[in-house]
PDB file of C-alpha atoms in Angstrom:
ATOM      1  CA  MET F   5     105.094 107.855  80.396  1.00  0.00           C
ATOM      2  CA  PHE F   6     106.898 107.846  83.237  1.00  0.00           C
ATOM      3  CA  GLY F   7     107.866 104.940  85.834  1.00  0.00           C
ATOM      4  CA  VAL F   8     108.413 105.199  89.934  1.00  0.00           C
ATOM      5  CA  VAL F   9     111.075 102.807  90.963  1.00  0.00           C
ATOM      6  CA  LYS F  10     111.400 102.291  95.277  1.00  0.00           C
ATOM      7  CA  GLU F  11     115.183 101.879  95.886  1.00  0.00           C
ATOM      8  CA  VAL F  12     118.685 102.826  94.380  1.00  0.00           C
ATOM      9  CA  GLY F  13     122.137 101.946  94.734  1.00  0.00           C
ATOM     10  CA  VAL F  14     121.043  98.095  95.338  1.00  0.00           C
ATOM     11  CA  ASP F  15     121.176  97.277  92.150  1.00  0.00           C
ATOM     12  CA  ASP F  16     122.055 100.443  89.724  1.00  0.00           C
ATOM     13  CA  ALA F  17     123.242  98.201  86.800  1.00  0.00           C
ATOM     14  CA  GLY F  18     120.474  96.048  86.601  1.00  0.00           C
ATOM     15  CA  LEU F  19     118.365  99.410  86.855  1.00  0.00           C
ATOM     16  CA  SER F  20     120.620 100.797  84.466  1.00  0.00           C
ATOM     17  CA  GLU F  21     120.438  97.843  82.063  1.00  0.00           C
ATOM     18  CA  PHE F  22     116.118  97.678  81.774  1.00  0.00           C
ATOM     19  CA  TYR F  23     115.860 101.044  81.757  1.00  0.00           C
ATOM     20  CA  ASN F  24     118.048 101.122  78.261  1.00  0.00           C
ATOM     21  CA  ALA F  25     116.548  97.960  76.967  1.00  0.00           C
ATOM     22  CA  HIS F  26     112.826  97.729  77.871  1.00  0.00           C
ATOM     23  CA  PHE F  27     111.895 101.037  79.551  1.00  0.00           C
ATOM     24  CA  THR F  28     113.597 104.081  78.139  1.00  0.00           C
ATOM     25  CA  PHE F  29     111.157 107.025  79.657  1.00  0.00           C
ATOM     26  CA  PRO F  30     111.832 108.777  82.731  1.00  0.00           C
ATOM     27  CA  LEU F  31     112.444 107.554  85.763  1.00  0.00           C
ATOM     28  CA  TYR F  32     111.025 109.144  89.720  1.00  0.00           C
ATOM     29  CA  LYS F  33     112.503 107.212  92.852  1.00  0.00           C
ATOM     30  CA  ASP F  34     109.814 107.148  94.970  1.00  0.00           C
ATOM     31  CA  ASP F  35     111.859 107.696  98.505  1.00  0.00           C
ATOM     32  CA  LYS F  36     108.415 108.050 100.671  1.00  0.00           C
ATOM     33  CA  TRP F  37     106.491 104.627  99.172  1.00  0.00           C
ATOM     34  CA  VAL F  38     103.877 107.001  98.102  1.00  0.00           C
ATOM     35  CA  PHE F  39     102.676 105.116  94.691  1.00  0.00           C
ATOM     36  CA  TYR F  40     103.502 101.202  96.142  1.00  0.00           C
ATOM     37  CA  ASN F  41     101.570 102.406  99.069  1.00  0.00           C
ATOM     38  CA  ASP F  42      98.433 104.333  98.248  1.00  0.00           C
ATOM     39  CA  PHE F  43      97.985 102.748  94.390  1.00  0.00           C
ATOM     40  CA  PHE F  44      99.115  99.087  95.976  1.00  0.00           C
ATOM     41  CA  GLY F  45      98.886  98.428  99.675  1.00  0.00           C
ATOM     42  CA  LYS F  46     102.542  97.690 100.301  1.00  0.00           C
ATOM     43  CA  LYS F  47     101.129  93.938  98.592  1.00  0.00           C
ATOM     44  CA  LYS F  48     103.708  91.901  98.947  1.00  0.00           C
ATOM     45  CA  ILE F  49     105.139  88.414  96.689  1.00  0.00           C
ATOM     46  CA  GLY F  50     102.697  85.528  98.401  1.00  0.00           C
ATOM     47  CA  LEU F  51     102.703  81.722  97.702  1.00  0.00           C
ATOM     48  CA  ARG F  52      99.291  81.274  96.123  1.00  0.00           C
ATOM     49  CA  THR F  53     100.158  77.512  97.047  1.00  0.00           C
ATOM     50  CA  TRP F  54     101.689  75.383  98.175  1.00  0.00           C
ATOM     51  CA  ASN F  55     102.041  72.297  96.076  1.00  0.00           C
ATOM     52  CA  PRO F  56     105.673  72.035  95.175  1.00  0.00           C
ATOM     53  CA  LEU F  57     104.886  70.816  91.262  1.00  0.00           C
ATOM     54  CA  LYS F  58     102.843  73.704  90.983  1.00  0.00           C
ATOM     55  CA  MET F  59     105.420  76.172  92.358  1.00  0.00           C
ATOM     56  CA  TYR F  60     107.987  73.965  90.280  1.00  0.00           C
ATOM     57  CA  THR F  61     106.009  74.211  87.223  1.00  0.00           C
ATOM     58  CA  GLY F  62     104.681  78.282  87.559  1.00  0.00           C
ATOM     59  CA  TYR F  63     108.053  79.423  88.017  1.00  0.00           C
ATOM     60  CA  LYS F  64     109.404  77.423  84.862  1.00  0.00           C
ATOM     61  CA  GLU F  65     106.055  79.079  82.499  1.00  0.00           C
ATOM     62  CA  MET F  66     107.319  82.612  84.695  1.00  0.00           C
ATOM     63  CA  MET F  67     111.085  81.946  83.424  1.00  0.00           C
ATOM     64  CA  ALA F  68     111.008  80.881  80.128  1.00  0.00           C
ATOM     65  CA  ARG F  69     108.192  84.369  79.116  1.00  0.00           C
ATOM     66  CA  VAL F  70     111.394  86.611  80.769  1.00  0.00           C
ATOM     67  CA  ASN F  71     113.889  84.845  78.850  1.00  0.00           C
ATOM     68  CA  GLY F  72     111.439  85.127  75.539  1.00  0.00           C
ATOM     69  CA  LYS F  73     111.972  88.772  76.153  1.00  0.00           C
ATOM     70  CA  LYS F  74     115.010  88.963  76.695  1.00  0.00           C
ATOM     71  CA  ILE F  75     114.748  90.352  80.543  1.00  0.00           C
ATOM     72  CA  LYS F  76     118.298  89.294  83.031  1.00  0.00           C
ATOM     73  CA  GLY F  77     116.709  89.185  87.035  1.00  0.00           C
ATOM     74  CA  ASN F  78     118.848  88.782  89.362  1.00  0.00           C
ATOM     75  CA  LEU F  79     118.107  88.676  93.045  1.00  0.00           C
ATOM     76  CA  ALA F  80     119.566  91.911  93.995  1.00  0.00           C
ATOM     77  CA  GLY F  81     117.196  94.689  96.370  1.00  0.00           C
ATOM     78  CA  GLU F  82     114.169  94.337  97.531  1.00  0.00           C
ATOM     79  CA  GLY F  83     111.724  92.490  94.952  1.00  0.00           C
ATOM     80  CA  MET F  84     109.459  91.146  97.314  1.00  0.00           C
ATOM     81  CA  VAL F  85     107.147  94.568  97.165  1.00  0.00           C
ATOM     82  CA  GLN F  86     104.993  94.386  93.904  1.00  0.00           C
ATOM     83  CA  GLY F  87     103.947  96.916  91.551  1.00  0.00           C
ATOM     84  CA  GLY F  88     101.705  97.605  88.358  1.00  0.00           C
ATOM     85  CA  LEU F  89     100.763 100.161  86.171  1.00  0.00           C
ATOM     86  CA  VAL F  90      99.140 103.109  86.800  1.00  0.00           C
ATOM     87  CA  ILE F  91      97.395 105.406  83.823  1.00  0.00           C
ATOM     88  CA  PHE F  92      96.031 108.787  84.458  1.00  0.00           C
ATOM     89  CA  GLY F  93      93.460 111.252  82.964  1.00  0.00           C
ATOM     90  CA  ALA F  94      94.600 114.669  82.049  1.00  0.00           C
ATOM     91  CA  ASP F  95      92.880 115.623  84.910  1.00  0.00           C
ATOM     92  CA  GLY F  96      95.806 114.713  86.749  1.00  0.00           C
ATOM     93  CA  LYS F  97      93.787 111.530  88.309  1.00  0.00           C
ATOM     94  CA  ALA F  98      94.406 108.098  87.965  1.00  0.00           C
ATOM     95  CA  LYS F  99      91.714 106.578  86.005  1.00  0.00           C
ATOM     96  CA  TYR F 100      93.215 102.752  85.566  1.00  0.00           C
ATOM     97  CA  ALA F 101      95.158 100.682  87.677  1.00  0.00           C
ATOM     98  CA  TYR F 102      97.131  97.034  87.256  1.00  0.00           C
ATOM     99  CA  GLU F 103      98.072  95.205  90.316  1.00  0.00           C
ATOM    100  CA  GLU F 104     101.049  92.952  89.331  1.00  0.00           C
ATOM    101  CA  GLU F 105     100.408  89.068  89.370  1.00  0.00           C
ATOM    102  CA  VAL F 106     104.165  88.001  89.737  1.00  0.00           C
ATOM    103  CA  GLY F 107     104.338  85.011  87.050  1.00  0.00           C
ATOM    104  CA  LYS F 108     101.257  86.563  85.067  1.00  0.00           C
ATOM    105  CA  GLU F 109     101.533  88.835  81.766  1.00  0.00           C
ATOM    106  CA  LEU F 110     100.282  91.771  81.776  1.00  0.00           C
ATOM    107  CA  GLU F 111      97.214  92.165  79.958  1.00  0.00           C
ATOM    108  CA  MET F 112      98.051  94.772  77.248  1.00  0.00           C
ATOM    109  CA  ASP F 113      94.014  94.812  75.863  1.00  0.00           C
ATOM    110  CA  ASP F 114      92.489  95.997  79.471  1.00  0.00           C
ATOM    111  CA  VAL F 115      95.418  98.732  79.219  1.00  0.00           C
ATOM    112  CA  VAL F 116      95.304  99.738  75.643  1.00  0.00           C
ATOM    113  CA  LYS F 117      91.010  99.793  76.397  1.00  0.00           C
ATOM    114  CA  ALA F 118      91.441 101.911  79.300  1.00  0.00           C
ATOM    115  CA  LEU F 119      93.218 104.105  76.973  1.00  0.00           C
ATOM    116  CA  ASN F 120      90.734 104.644  73.735  1.00  0.00           C
ATOM    117  CA  ALA F 121      88.512 104.716  76.813  1.00  0.00           C
ATOM    118  CA  LEU F 122      90.509 108.217  77.940  1.00  0.00           C
ATOM    119  CA  LYS F 123      91.142 109.196  74.562  1.00  0.00           C
ATOM    120  CA  ASP F 124      87.641 108.526  73.566  1.00  0.00           C
ATOM    121  CA  ALA F 125      86.422 110.966  77.186  1.00  0.00           C
ATOM    122  CA  ALA F 126      89.312 113.588  75.988  1.00  0.00           C
ATOM    123  CA  GLY F 127      87.695 113.554  72.815  1.00  0.00           C
ATOM    124  CA  THR F 128      84.501 114.132  74.296  1.00  0.00           C
ATOM    125  CA  SER F 129      85.338 116.964  76.557  1.00  0.00           C
ATOM    126  CA  ASP F 130      87.133 118.882  73.661  1.00  0.00           C
ATOM    127  CA  LYS F 131      83.702 119.491  71.902  1.00  0.00           C
ATOM    128  CA  HIS F 132      82.007 120.846  75.085  1.00  0.00           C
TER     129      HIS F 132
END
């Protein structure tokens, strides 16, 4: 498992804190934004509604989840480009991709299903 970041030198303290507290796997800098562009199509955060009450409610729900996980956020760096999760098979090809949806929890059941499917496929290929 590894992570990809799109920038350094903007909020290195925040990146280091996130790495040490939440994601202690290797991190790589994507200088040319290959992951962001090829996998997620340069997708940027956009408004889903113009209703101020829905915006406020969504923001409060998202912040409750973030605070519940003790993840600190800030407004440093380029925060508009969305990312996601990509799972690769043993052949190095992408087998599953999840595009970030701002304010929504990652669907862990889907991730587990994708990992189990890869595990099952690897077990099948070992038998041949």
